[in-house]
Amino acid sequence: MPDSHRAAVTGFYDTHPINEDEILQKLSSRGLDLGTITEQELKDFDQDHYGGVDAVEALAKGAGISTGQHVLDVGSGMGGPARWLAHKFGCRVTGLDLTDSRVKGAGRLTERVGLASLVKFVQGDATHMPFPTATFDALVSQEVWCHIPEKEALIAECARVLKPSGKFAFTDIMVVGDFSSTNEQQLARGMKIPRPASLGQYEALAAKNGLTISGTTDLSSEWSTILVGRLEMYRSLRDTTVAKFGEQRFHEYDQAYEYFVGLFTRGLLGGYRVAGDRLTRCPADGLRPRLNANVRPHERRFDGKSRRV
């Protein structure tokens, strides 16, 4: 990922309205003791994606997640889906995210609810994952891959780190209508989403990299409704956003998100859930394990367990 785009994406999420402080404030406003909160209580505030824990469980079904598996969440954000998967299914989850502030915040929230033995977070680039080949039984991701311009490198890495016959399921924002260069430029500028892919592009890249797709679900209509509501939700967070990031950032995000929602309601953007499997033999089998030089030494994990090196 180019350094300029990496900086843009991390800056976007460093100043996102949904953040650790906002989550803790919401919990406190409900009269909950932050020293004793449970995952069941936290789940209502930390799912920074579309559809809450129901959407997480739909991905889990698509990826065949079960007790004892090691799951990778690509673009784990504040860690809500990773924690819920561990809580619900008893699996181990490693979350990978580009933004260091969200990796750290996700780790602290995970410790609060007593899931640190099952859920770990790593800072790194999804196009150069810091994991050995064939590490994970399953892989999930939610509305993150749209931020990554190098889709082929991303899919190749997902195939590489999955075990043979491992399963995956992801949701992403995709082009579904006649998308102009003006739409693309404004979306990239405001939401840091450059060159969103179509479902057909993902299907072709999956096949090229040894992944078979077993099912797709069109979520576009559902997401359009959700996004209209989320725009109002973000506007309701004006006071906390301004207090933390300033008036200008609130207005920048509000304008960018309003344009983004408009692309959905006009039928130019949509969303799909995609599920499938890694072939027993695929192009990724010839790749050596790679370690991302951008990952801090104390965050490197080679066997799914936290280990300082």
PDB file of C-alpha atoms in Angstrom:
ATOM      1  CA  MET A   1       0.000   0.000   0.000  1.00  0.00           C
ATOM      2  CA  PRO A   2       1.477   3.413  -0.920  1.00  0.00           C
ATOM      3  CA  ASP A   3       2.649   5.415   2.077  1.00  0.00           C
ATOM      4  CA  SER A   4       0.373   8.329   1.207  1.00  0.00           C
ATOM      5  CA  HIS A   5      -2.727   6.124   1.156  1.00  0.00           C
ATOM      6  CA  ARG A   6      -1.634   4.286   4.307  1.00  0.00           C
ATOM      7  CA  ALA A   7      -1.367   7.639   6.086  1.00  0.00           C
ATOM      8  CA  ALA A   8      -4.779   8.730   4.756  1.00  0.00           C
ATOM      9  CA  VAL A   9      -6.512   5.562   5.969  1.00  0.00           C
ATOM     10  CA  THR A  10      -4.867   5.597   9.399  1.00  0.00           C
ATOM     11  CA  GLY A  11      -5.693   9.298   9.768  1.00  0.00           C
ATOM     12  CA  PHE A  12      -9.316   8.575   8.836  1.00  0.00           C
ATOM     13  CA  TYR A  13      -9.643   5.945  11.549  1.00  0.00           C
ATOM     14  CA  ASP A  14      -7.545   7.810  14.107  1.00  0.00           C
ATOM     15  CA  THR A  15     -10.282  10.462  13.999  1.00  0.00           C
ATOM     16  CA  HIS A  16     -13.322   8.218  13.544  1.00  0.00           C
ATOM     17  CA  PRO A  17     -16.497   9.057  15.525  1.00  0.00           C
ATOM     18  CA  ILE A  18     -16.643   5.483  16.850  1.00  0.00           C
ATOM     19  CA  ASN A  19     -13.569   5.066  19.035  1.00  0.00           C
ATOM     20  CA  GLU A  20     -12.547   3.682  22.402  1.00  0.00           C
ATOM     21  CA  ASP A  21     -13.444   6.833  24.341  1.00  0.00           C
ATOM     22  CA  GLU A  22     -16.878   7.080  22.708  1.00  0.00           C
ATOM     23  CA  ILE A  23     -17.596   3.400  23.435  1.00  0.00           C
ATOM     24  CA  LEU A  24     -16.621   3.773  27.102  1.00  0.00           C
ATOM     25  CA  GLN A  25     -18.685   6.934  27.427  1.00  0.00           C
ATOM     26  CA  LYS A  26     -21.754   5.147  26.052  1.00  0.00           C
ATOM     27  CA  LEU A  27     -21.233   2.273  28.496  1.00  0.00           C
ATOM     28  CA  SER A  28     -20.911   4.702  31.409  1.00  0.00           C
ATOM     29  CA  SER A  29     -24.050   6.562  30.332  1.00  0.00           C
ATOM     30  CA  ARG A  30     -25.952   3.277  30.692  1.00  0.00           C
ATOM     31  CA  GLY A  31     -24.798   3.066  34.300  1.00  0.00           C
ATOM     32  CA  LEU A  32     -22.434   0.169  33.659  1.00  0.00           C
ATOM     33  CA  ASP A  33     -19.302  -0.321  35.754  1.00  0.00           C
ATOM     34  CA  LEU A  34     -16.348  -0.126  33.343  1.00  0.00           C
ATOM     35  CA  GLY A  35     -14.349  -2.359  35.653  1.00  0.00           C
ATOM     36  CA  THR A  36     -16.780  -5.253  35.361  1.00  0.00           C
ATOM     37  CA  ILE A  37     -18.334  -4.975  31.890  1.00  0.00           C
ATOM     38  CA  THR A  38     -19.028  -8.185  30.000  1.00  0.00           C
ATOM     39  CA  GLU A  39     -18.869  -8.998  26.303  1.00  0.00           C
ATOM     40  CA  GLN A  40     -22.656  -9.272  26.301  1.00  0.00           C
ATOM     41  CA  GLU A  41     -22.827  -5.630  27.417  1.00  0.00           C
ATOM     42  CA  LEU A  42     -20.011  -4.376  25.198  1.00  0.00           C
ATOM     43  CA  LYS A  43     -21.394  -5.895  21.985  1.00  0.00           C
ATOM     44  CA  ASP A  44     -24.075  -3.211  21.673  1.00  0.00           C
ATOM     45  CA  PHE A  45     -21.466  -0.459  21.298  1.00  0.00           C
ATOM     46  CA  ASP A  46     -18.348  -1.846  19.588  1.00  0.00           C
ATOM     47  CA  GLN A  47     -19.656  -3.318  16.322  1.00  0.00           C
ATOM     48  CA  ASP A  48     -18.378  -0.685  13.884  1.00  0.00           C
ATOM     49  CA  HIS A  49     -19.800  -2.337  10.773  1.00  0.00           C
ATOM     50  CA  TYR A  50     -23.213  -2.932   9.232  1.00  0.00           C
ATOM     51  CA  GLY A  51     -25.646  -5.274  10.947  1.00  0.00           C
ATOM     52  CA  GLY A  52     -24.230  -5.801  14.443  1.00  0.00           C
ATOM     53  CA  VAL A  53     -23.595  -9.250  15.853  1.00  0.00           C
ATOM     54  CA  ASP A  54     -26.173 -10.809  13.505  1.00  0.00           C
ATOM     55  CA  ALA A  55     -23.891  -9.868  10.617  1.00  0.00           C
ATOM     56  CA  VAL A  56     -20.893 -11.325  12.471  1.00  0.00           C
ATOM     57  CA  GLU A  57     -22.737 -14.597  12.985  1.00  0.00           C
ATOM     58  CA  ALA A  58     -23.727 -14.721   9.323  1.00  0.00           C
ATOM     59  CA  LEU A  59     -20.038 -14.464   8.427  1.00  0.00           C
ATOM     60  CA  ALA A  60     -19.210 -17.129  10.998  1.00  0.00           C
ATOM     61  CA  LYS A  61     -21.707 -19.470   9.352  1.00  0.00           C
ATOM     62  CA  GLY A  62     -20.272 -18.770   5.910  1.00  0.00           C
ATOM     63  CA  ALA A  63     -16.733 -19.415   7.155  1.00  0.00           C
ATOM     64  CA  GLY A  64     -17.717 -22.538   9.088  1.00  0.00           C
ATOM     65  CA  ILE A  65     -16.283 -21.201  12.351  1.00  0.00           C
ATOM     66  CA  SER A  66     -16.338 -23.541  15.333  1.00  0.00           C
ATOM     67  CA  THR A  67     -14.757 -24.109  18.725  1.00  0.00           C
ATOM     68  CA  GLY A  68     -10.990 -24.573  18.734  1.00  0.00           C
ATOM     69  CA  GLN A  69     -10.324 -22.981  15.354  1.00  0.00           C
ATOM     70  CA  HIS A  70      -7.895 -20.126  14.764  1.00  0.00           C
ATOM     71  CA  VAL A  71      -9.643 -17.312  12.877  1.00  0.00           C
ATOM     72  CA  LEU A  72      -8.163 -14.224  11.210  1.00  0.00           C
ATOM     73  CA  ASP A  73     -10.192 -11.005  11.117  1.00  0.00           C
ATOM     74  CA  VAL A  74      -8.720  -8.813   8.365  1.00  0.00           C
ATOM     75  CA  GLY A  75      -9.302  -5.163   9.256  1.00  0.00           C
ATOM     76  CA  SER A  76     -10.395  -5.803  12.831  1.00  0.00           C
ATOM     77  CA  GLY A  77     -10.946  -2.183  13.849  1.00  0.00           C
ATOM     78  CA  MET A  78     -12.110  -1.769  17.444  1.00  0.00           C
ATOM     79  CA  GLY A  79     -12.270  -5.559  17.739  1.00  0.00           C
ATOM     80  CA  GLY A  80     -16.012  -6.021  18.159  1.00  0.00           C
ATOM     81  CA  PRO A  81     -16.428  -8.906  15.670  1.00  0.00           C
ATOM     82  CA  ALA A  82     -13.277 -10.687  16.901  1.00  0.00           C
ATOM     83  CA  ARG A  83     -14.467 -10.558  20.505  1.00  0.00           C
ATOM     84  CA  TRP A  84     -17.950 -11.742  19.606  1.00  0.00           C
ATOM     85  CA  LEU A  85     -16.634 -14.689  17.596  1.00  0.00           C
ATOM     86  CA  ALA A  86     -14.467 -15.803  20.524  1.00  0.00           C
ATOM     87  CA  HIS A  87     -17.313 -15.307  22.999  1.00  0.00           C
ATOM     88  CA  LYS A  88     -19.933 -17.060  20.862  1.00  0.00           C
ATOM     89  CA  PHE A  89     -17.931 -19.914  19.341  1.00  0.00           C
ATOM     90  CA  GLY A  90     -14.959 -20.423  21.660  1.00  0.00           C
ATOM     91  CA  CYS A  91     -12.463 -19.958  18.827  1.00  0.00           C
ATOM     92  CA  ARG A  92      -9.138 -18.107  18.912  1.00  0.00           C
ATOM     93  CA  VAL A  93      -9.128 -14.917  16.863  1.00  0.00           C
ATOM     94  CA  THR A  94      -6.271 -12.789  15.598  1.00  0.00           C
ATOM     95  CA  GLY A  95      -7.280  -9.347  14.409  1.00  0.00           C
ATOM     96  CA  LEU A  96      -5.119  -7.547  11.837  1.00  0.00           C
ATOM     97  CA  ASP A  97      -5.526  -3.800  11.382  1.00  0.00           C
ATOM     98  CA  LEU A  98      -3.510  -1.030   9.737  1.00  0.00           C
ATOM     99  CA  THR A  99      -4.331   1.640  12.341  1.00  0.00           C
ATOM    100  CA  ASP A 100      -2.232   1.383  15.483  1.00  0.00           C
ATOM    101  CA  SER A 101      -4.646   3.384  17.647  1.00  0.00           C
ATOM    102  CA  ARG A 102      -7.432   0.911  16.893  1.00  0.00           C
ATOM    103  CA  VAL A 103      -5.194  -2.086  17.521  1.00  0.00           C
ATOM    104  CA  LYS A 104      -4.331  -0.705  20.946  1.00  0.00           C
ATOM    105  CA  GLY A 105      -7.897   0.323  21.745  1.00  0.00           C
ATOM    106  CA  ALA A 106      -9.205  -3.085  20.664  1.00  0.00           C
ATOM    107  CA  GLY A 107      -6.676  -4.763  22.945  1.00  0.00           C
ATOM    108  CA  ARG A 108      -7.730  -2.699  25.955  1.00  0.00           C
ATOM    109  CA  LEU A 109     -11.429  -3.381  25.374  1.00  0.00           C
ATOM    110  CA  THR A 110     -10.684  -7.087  25.029  1.00  0.00           C
ATOM    111  CA  GLU A 111      -8.873  -7.107  28.366  1.00  0.00           C
ATOM    112  CA  ARG A 112     -11.844  -5.377  29.999  1.00  0.00           C
ATOM    113  CA  VAL A 113     -14.195  -8.214  29.063  1.00  0.00           C
ATOM    114  CA  GLY A 114     -11.757 -11.019  29.917  1.00  0.00           C
ATOM    115  CA  LEU A 115     -11.173 -12.331  26.388  1.00  0.00           C
ATOM    116  CA  ALA A 116      -7.454 -11.566  26.039  1.00  0.00           C
ATOM    117  CA  SER A 117      -6.574 -15.271  26.227  1.00  0.00           C
ATOM    118  CA  LEU A 118      -8.552 -15.913  23.026  1.00  0.00           C
ATOM    119  CA  VAL A 119      -8.311 -12.646  21.083  1.00  0.00           C
ATOM    120  CA  LYS A 120      -5.121 -10.868  19.988  1.00  0.00           C
ATOM    121  CA  PHE A 121      -4.559  -7.872  17.712  1.00  0.00           C
ATOM    122  CA  VAL A 122      -1.685  -7.141  15.360  1.00  0.00           C
ATOM    123  CA  GLN A 123      -0.865  -3.932  13.492  1.00  0.00           C
ATOM    124  CA  GLY A 124      -0.027  -4.587   9.861  1.00  0.00           C
ATOM    125  CA  ASP A 125      -0.789  -4.241   6.153  1.00  0.00           C
ATOM    126  CA  ALA A 126      -3.261  -6.764   4.715  1.00  0.00           C
ATOM    127  CA  THR A 127      -1.312  -6.878   1.443  1.00  0.00           C
ATOM    128  CA  HIS A 128       1.812  -8.030   3.340  1.00  0.00           C
ATOM    129  CA  MET A 129       0.487 -10.005   6.286  1.00  0.00           C
ATOM    130  CA  PRO A 130       2.888 -10.799   9.146  1.00  0.00           C
ATOM    131  CA  PHE A 131       1.863 -14.470   9.358  1.00  0.00           C
ATOM    132  CA  PRO A 132       3.311 -17.723   8.027  1.00  0.00           C
ATOM    133  CA  THR A 133       1.606 -19.536   5.187  1.00  0.00           C
ATOM    134  CA  ALA A 134      -1.356 -21.769   6.136  1.00  0.00           C
ATOM    135  CA  THR A 135      -1.818 -20.357   9.647  1.00  0.00           C
ATOM    136  CA  PHE A 136      -5.596 -19.943   9.940  1.00  0.00           C
ATOM    137  CA  ASP A 137      -8.568 -22.287   9.791  1.00  0.00           C
ATOM    138  CA  ALA A 138     -10.915 -19.490   8.750  1.00  0.00           C
ATOM    139  CA  LEU A 139     -10.797 -15.858   7.676  1.00  0.00           C
ATOM    140  CA  VAL A 140     -13.402 -13.091   7.925  1.00  0.00           C
ATOM    141  CA  SER A 141     -13.580  -9.396   7.100  1.00  0.00           C
ATOM    142  CA  GLN A 142     -16.281  -6.711   7.169  1.00  0.00           C
ATOM    143  CA  GLU A 143     -16.410  -3.578   5.008  1.00  0.00           C
ATOM    144  CA  VAL A 144     -12.629  -3.083   5.011  1.00  0.00           C
ATOM    145  CA  TRP A 145     -11.245  -4.285   1.702  1.00  0.00           C
ATOM    146  CA  CYS A 146     -12.752  -1.249  -0.063  1.00  0.00           C
ATOM    147  CA  HIS A 147      -9.962   0.824   1.539  1.00  0.00           C
ATOM    148  CA  ILE A 148      -7.254  -1.324  -0.089  1.00  0.00           C
ATOM    149  CA  PRO A 149      -6.413  -0.436  -3.699  1.00  0.00           C
ATOM    150  CA  GLU A 150      -4.200  -3.508  -4.308  1.00  0.00           C
ATOM    151  CA  LYS A 151      -7.025  -6.048  -4.423  1.00  0.00           C
ATOM    152  CA  GLU A 152      -4.954  -8.774  -6.094  1.00  0.00           C
ATOM    153  CA  ALA A 153      -2.228  -8.619  -3.441  1.00  0.00           C
ATOM    154  CA  LEU A 154      -4.902  -8.659  -0.745  1.00  0.00           C
ATOM    155  CA  ILE A 155      -6.657 -11.752  -2.098  1.00  0.00           C
ATOM    156  CA  ALA A 156      -3.343 -13.525  -2.651  1.00  0.00           C
ATOM    157  CA  GLU A 157      -2.384 -12.902   0.984  1.00  0.00           C
ATOM    158  CA  CYS A 158      -5.746 -14.145   2.236  1.00  0.00           C
ATOM    159  CA  ALA A 159      -5.250 -17.349   0.264  1.00  0.00           C
ATOM    160  CA  ARG A 160      -1.681 -17.693   1.525  1.00  0.00           C
ATOM    161  CA  VAL A 161      -2.465 -17.480   5.237  1.00  0.00           C
ATOM    162  CA  LEU A 162      -5.471 -19.818   5.059  1.00  0.00           C
ATOM    163  CA  LYS A 163      -4.885 -23.517   5.626  1.00  0.00           C
ATOM    164  CA  PRO A 164      -5.710 -25.833   2.713  1.00  0.00           C
ATOM    165  CA  SER A 165      -9.497 -26.288   2.671  1.00  0.00           C
ATOM    166  CA  GLY A 166      -9.819 -23.353   5.075  1.00  0.00           C
ATOM    167  CA  LYS A 167     -12.947 -21.237   4.710  1.00  0.00           C
ATOM    168  CA  PHE A 168     -13.479 -17.516   4.344  1.00  0.00           C
ATOM    169  CA  ALA A 169     -16.373 -15.072   4.407  1.00  0.00           C
ATOM    170  CA  PHE A 170     -16.315 -11.328   3.911  1.00  0.00           C
ATOM    171  CA  THR A 171     -18.560  -8.370   3.257  1.00  0.00           C
ATOM    172  CA  ASP A 172     -17.471  -5.336   1.313  1.00  0.00           C
ATOM    173  CA  ILE A 173     -18.664  -2.129  -0.306  1.00  0.00           C
ATOM    174  CA  MET A 174     -18.735  -2.691  -4.073  1.00  0.00           C
ATOM    175  CA  VAL A 175     -19.589  -0.892  -7.288  1.00  0.00           C
ATOM    176  CA  VAL A 176     -23.004  -1.975  -8.568  1.00  0.00           C
ATOM    177  CA  GLY A 177     -23.962   0.906 -10.893  1.00  0.00           C
ATOM    178  CA  ASP A 178     -22.468   3.281 -13.433  1.00  0.00           C
ATOM    179  CA  PHE A 179     -19.623   4.712 -11.367  1.00  0.00           C
ATOM    180  CA  SER A 180     -18.011   7.851 -12.774  1.00  0.00           C
ATOM    181  CA  SER A 181     -14.482   9.134 -12.269  1.00  0.00           C
ATOM    182  CA  THR A 182     -15.982  12.027 -10.277  1.00  0.00           C
ATOM    183  CA  ASN A 183     -17.713   9.551  -7.946  1.00  0.00           C
ATOM    184  CA  GLU A 184     -14.444   7.667  -7.556  1.00  0.00           C
ATOM    185  CA  GLN A 185     -12.389  10.756  -6.805  1.00  0.00           C
ATOM    186  CA  GLN A 186     -14.816  12.137  -4.229  1.00  0.00           C
ATOM    187  CA  LEU A 187     -15.213   8.769  -2.522  1.00  0.00           C
ATOM    188  CA  ALA A 188     -11.443   8.376  -2.321  1.00  0.00           C
ATOM    189  CA  ARG A 189     -11.006  11.887  -0.970  1.00  0.00           C
ATOM    190  CA  GLY A 190     -13.751  11.756   1.642  1.00  0.00           C
ATOM    191  CA  MET A 191     -13.997   8.118   2.747  1.00  0.00           C
ATOM    192  CA  LYS A 192     -10.527   6.883   1.703  1.00  0.00           C
ATOM    193  CA  ILE A 193     -12.107   4.283  -0.582  1.00  0.00           C
ATOM    194  CA  PRO A 194     -10.060   4.222  -3.828  1.00  0.00           C
ATOM    195  CA  ARG A 195     -11.222   2.200  -6.814  1.00  0.00           C
ATOM    196  CA  PRO A 196     -13.946   0.068  -5.151  1.00  0.00           C
ATOM    197  CA  ALA A 197     -14.233  -3.350  -6.782  1.00  0.00           C
ATOM    198  CA  SER A 198     -17.262  -5.104  -8.246  1.00  0.00           C
ATOM    199  CA  LEU A 199     -18.436  -8.553  -7.250  1.00  0.00           C
ATOM    200  CA  GLY A 200     -17.193  -9.848 -10.599  1.00  0.00           C
ATOM    201  CA  GLN A 201     -13.699  -8.541  -9.905  1.00  0.00           C
ATOM    202  CA  TYR A 202     -13.601 -10.299  -6.547  1.00  0.00           C
ATOM    203  CA  GLU A 203     -14.836 -13.527  -8.133  1.00  0.00           C
ATOM    204  CA  ALA A 204     -12.105 -13.385 -10.779  1.00  0.00           C
ATOM    205  CA  LEU A 205      -9.359 -12.650  -8.236  1.00  0.00           C
ATOM    206  CA  ALA A 206     -10.564 -15.456  -5.981  1.00  0.00           C
ATOM    207  CA  ALA A 207     -10.397 -17.981  -8.824  1.00  0.00           C
ATOM    208  CA  LYS A 208      -6.946 -16.746  -9.863  1.00  0.00           C
ATOM    209  CA  ASN A 209      -5.620 -17.252  -6.330  1.00  0.00           C
ATOM    210  CA  GLY A 210      -7.017 -20.685  -5.571  1.00  0.00           C
ATOM    211  CA  LEU A 211     -10.198 -19.686  -3.735  1.00  0.00           C
ATOM    212  CA  THR A 212     -13.610 -21.076  -4.634  1.00  0.00           C
ATOM    213  CA  ILE A 213     -16.734 -19.048  -3.915  1.00  0.00           C
ATOM    214  CA  SER A 214     -19.627 -21.084  -2.543  1.00  0.00           C
ATOM    215  CA  GLY A 215     -22.180 -18.316  -2.129  1.00  0.00           C
ATOM    216  CA  THR A 216     -22.913 -14.605  -2.440  1.00  0.00           C
ATOM    217  CA  THR A 217     -25.648 -12.536  -0.821  1.00  0.00           C
ATOM    218  CA  ASP A 218     -26.711  -9.118  -2.088  1.00  0.00           C
ATOM    219  CA  LEU A 219     -26.972  -6.803   0.925  1.00  0.00           C
ATOM    220  CA  SER A 220     -27.327  -3.536  -1.004  1.00  0.00           C
ATOM    221  CA  SER A 221     -30.915  -2.730  -0.090  1.00  0.00           C
ATOM    222  CA  GLU A 222     -30.400  -3.643   3.567  1.00  0.00           C
ATOM    223  CA  TRP A 223     -27.235  -1.561   3.771  1.00  0.00           C
ATOM    224  CA  SER A 224     -28.876   1.478   2.175  1.00  0.00           C
ATOM    225  CA  THR A 225     -31.391   1.543   5.018  1.00  0.00           C
ATOM    226  CA  ILE A 226     -28.676   0.965   7.626  1.00  0.00           C
ATOM    227  CA  LEU A 227     -26.475   3.726   6.211  1.00  0.00           C
ATOM    228  CA  VAL A 228     -29.227   6.345   6.291  1.00  0.00           C
ATOM    229  CA  GLY A 229     -29.630   5.534   9.979  1.00  0.00           C
ATOM    230  CA  ARG A 230     -25.892   5.586  10.600  1.00  0.00           C
ATOM    231  CA  LEU A 231     -25.593   9.065   9.108  1.00  0.00           C
ATOM    232  CA  GLU A 232     -28.073  10.300  11.699  1.00  0.00           C
ATOM    233  CA  MET A 233     -26.260   8.330  14.415  1.00  0.00           C
ATOM    234  CA  TYR A 234     -22.946   9.961  13.544  1.00  0.00           C
ATOM    235  CA  ARG A 235     -24.629  13.353  13.606  1.00  0.00           C
ATOM    236  CA  SER A 236     -25.944  12.560  17.084  1.00  0.00           C
ATOM    237  CA  LEU A 237     -22.301  12.133  18.184  1.00  0.00           C
ATOM    238  CA  ARG A 238     -21.458  15.698  17.182  1.00  0.00           C
ATOM    239  CA  ASP A 239     -20.588  16.875  20.699  1.00  0.00           C
ATOM    240  CA  THR A 240     -18.214  14.001  21.464  1.00  0.00           C
ATOM    241  CA  THR A 241     -16.633  14.143  17.999  1.00  0.00           C
ATOM    242  CA  VAL A 242     -16.036  17.887  18.215  1.00  0.00           C
ATOM    243  CA  ALA A 243     -14.677  17.590  21.755  1.00  0.00           C
ATOM    244  CA  LYS A 244     -12.155  14.935  20.693  1.00  0.00           C
ATOM    245  CA  PHE A 245     -11.250  15.922  17.120  1.00  0.00           C
ATOM    246  CA  GLY A 246     -12.545  19.458  16.550  1.00  0.00           C
ATOM    247  CA  GLU A 247     -15.340  21.177  14.618  1.00  0.00           C
ATOM    248  CA  GLN A 248     -13.592  20.909  11.259  1.00  0.00           C
ATOM    249  CA  ARG A 249     -13.180  17.143  11.486  1.00  0.00           C
ATOM    250  CA  PHE A 250     -16.853  16.708  12.368  1.00  0.00           C
ATOM    251  CA  HIS A 251     -17.924  18.667   9.287  1.00  0.00           C
ATOM    252  CA  GLU A 252     -15.428  16.886   7.017  1.00  0.00           C
ATOM    253  CA  TYR A 253     -16.675  13.481   8.117  1.00  0.00           C
ATOM    254  CA  ASP A 254     -20.319  14.526   7.928  1.00  0.00           C
ATOM    255  CA  GLN A 255     -19.988  15.762   4.345  1.00  0.00           C
ATOM    256  CA  ALA A 256     -17.991  12.710   3.253  1.00  0.00           C
ATOM    257  CA  TYR A 257     -20.453  10.294   4.839  1.00  0.00           C
ATOM    258  CA  GLU A 258     -23.480  12.092   3.391  1.00  0.00           C
ATOM    259  CA  TYR A 259     -21.986  11.739  -0.102  1.00  0.00           C
ATOM    260  CA  PHE A 260     -21.158   8.076   0.582  1.00  0.00           C
ATOM    261  CA  VAL A 261     -24.729   7.328   1.704  1.00  0.00           C
ATOM    262  CA  GLY A 262     -26.029   9.073  -1.404  1.00  0.00           C
ATOM    263  CA  LEU A 263     -24.053   6.686  -3.615  1.00  0.00           C
ATOM    264  CA  PHE A 264     -25.910   3.803  -1.966  1.00  0.00           C
ATOM    265  CA  THR A 265     -29.364   5.331  -2.145  1.00  0.00           C
ATOM    266  CA  ARG A 266     -28.782   6.185  -5.832  1.00  0.00           C
ATOM    267  CA  GLY A 267     -27.818   2.571  -6.592  1.00  0.00           C
ATOM    268  CA  LEU A 268     -24.186   3.245  -7.517  1.00  0.00           C
ATOM    269  CA  LEU A 269     -22.669   1.450  -4.541  1.00  0.00           C
ATOM    270  CA  GLY A 270     -23.907  -1.706  -2.868  1.00  0.00           C
ATOM    271  CA  GLY A 271     -22.681  -4.541  -0.719  1.00  0.00           C
ATOM    272  CA  TYR A 272     -22.279  -8.306  -0.823  1.00  0.00           C
ATOM    273  CA  ARG A 273     -21.468 -11.083   1.576  1.00  0.00           C
ATOM    274  CA  VAL A 274     -19.167 -13.620  -0.079  1.00  0.00           C
ATOM    275  CA  ALA A 275     -18.204 -17.037   1.291  1.00  0.00           C
ATOM    276  CA  GLY A 276     -15.958 -19.794   0.030  1.00  0.00           C
ATOM    277  CA  ASP A 277     -13.008 -22.137   0.505  1.00  0.00           C
ATOM    278  CA  ARG A 278      -9.309 -22.323  -0.194  1.00  0.00           C
ATOM    279  CA  LEU A 279      -8.392 -25.139  -2.544  1.00  0.00           C
ATOM    280  CA  THR A 280      -6.215 -27.940  -1.159  1.00  0.00           C
ATOM    281  CA  ARG A 281      -3.528 -26.811  -3.593  1.00  0.00           C
ATOM    282  CA  CYS A 282      -3.351 -23.221  -4.792  1.00  0.00           C
ATOM    283  CA  PRO A 283      -0.789 -20.618  -5.960  1.00  0.00           C
ATOM    284  CA  ALA A 284      -0.190 -19.526  -2.350  1.00  0.00           C
ATOM    285  CA  ASP A 285       1.427 -22.886  -1.539  1.00  0.00           C
ATOM    286  CA  GLY A 286       4.603 -21.782  -3.282  1.00  0.00           C
ATOM    287  CA  LEU A 287       5.024 -18.659  -1.168  1.00  0.00           C
ATOM    288  CA  ARG A 288       7.351 -18.446   1.800  1.00  0.00           C
ATOM    289  CA  PRO A 289       6.166 -16.966   5.084  1.00  0.00           C
ATOM    290  CA  ARG A 290       6.679 -13.216   5.180  1.00  0.00           C
ATOM    291  CA  LEU A 291       6.989 -10.841   8.091  1.00  0.00           C
ATOM    292  CA  ASN A 292       5.776  -7.270   7.780  1.00  0.00           C
ATOM    293  CA  ALA A 293       8.588  -4.897   8.674  1.00  0.00           C
ATOM    294  CA  ASN A 294       5.986  -2.369   9.812  1.00  0.00           C
ATOM    295  CA  VAL A 295       4.849  -4.582  12.687  1.00  0.00           C
ATOM    296  CA  ARG A 296       6.457  -3.723  15.983  1.00  0.00           C
ATOM    297  CA  PRO A 297       8.589  -6.578  17.338  1.00  0.00           C
ATOM    298  CA  HIS A 298       6.470  -7.027  20.461  1.00  0.00           C
ATOM    299  CA  GLU A 299       3.377  -7.478  18.278  1.00  0.00           C
ATOM    300  CA  ARG A 300       4.684 -10.264  16.065  1.00  0.00           C
ATOM    301  CA  ARG A 301       2.864 -13.541  16.443  1.00  0.00           C
ATOM    302  CA  PHE A 302       4.004 -16.670  14.697  1.00  0.00           C
ATOM    303  CA  ASP A 303       1.730 -19.331  16.183  1.00  0.00           C
ATOM    304  CA  GLY A 304      -1.437 -17.467  17.125  1.00  0.00           C
ATOM    305  CA  LYS A 305      -0.193 -16.778  20.626  1.00  0.00           C
ATOM    306  CA  SER A 306       1.201 -13.550  21.952  1.00  0.00           C
ATOM    307  CA  ARG A 307       4.964 -13.810  22.101  1.00  0.00           C
ATOM    308  CA  ARG A 308       7.611 -11.152  22.621  1.00  0.00           C
ATOM    309  CA  VAL A 309      10.659 -11.357  20.389  1.00  0.00           C
TER     310      VAL A 309
END
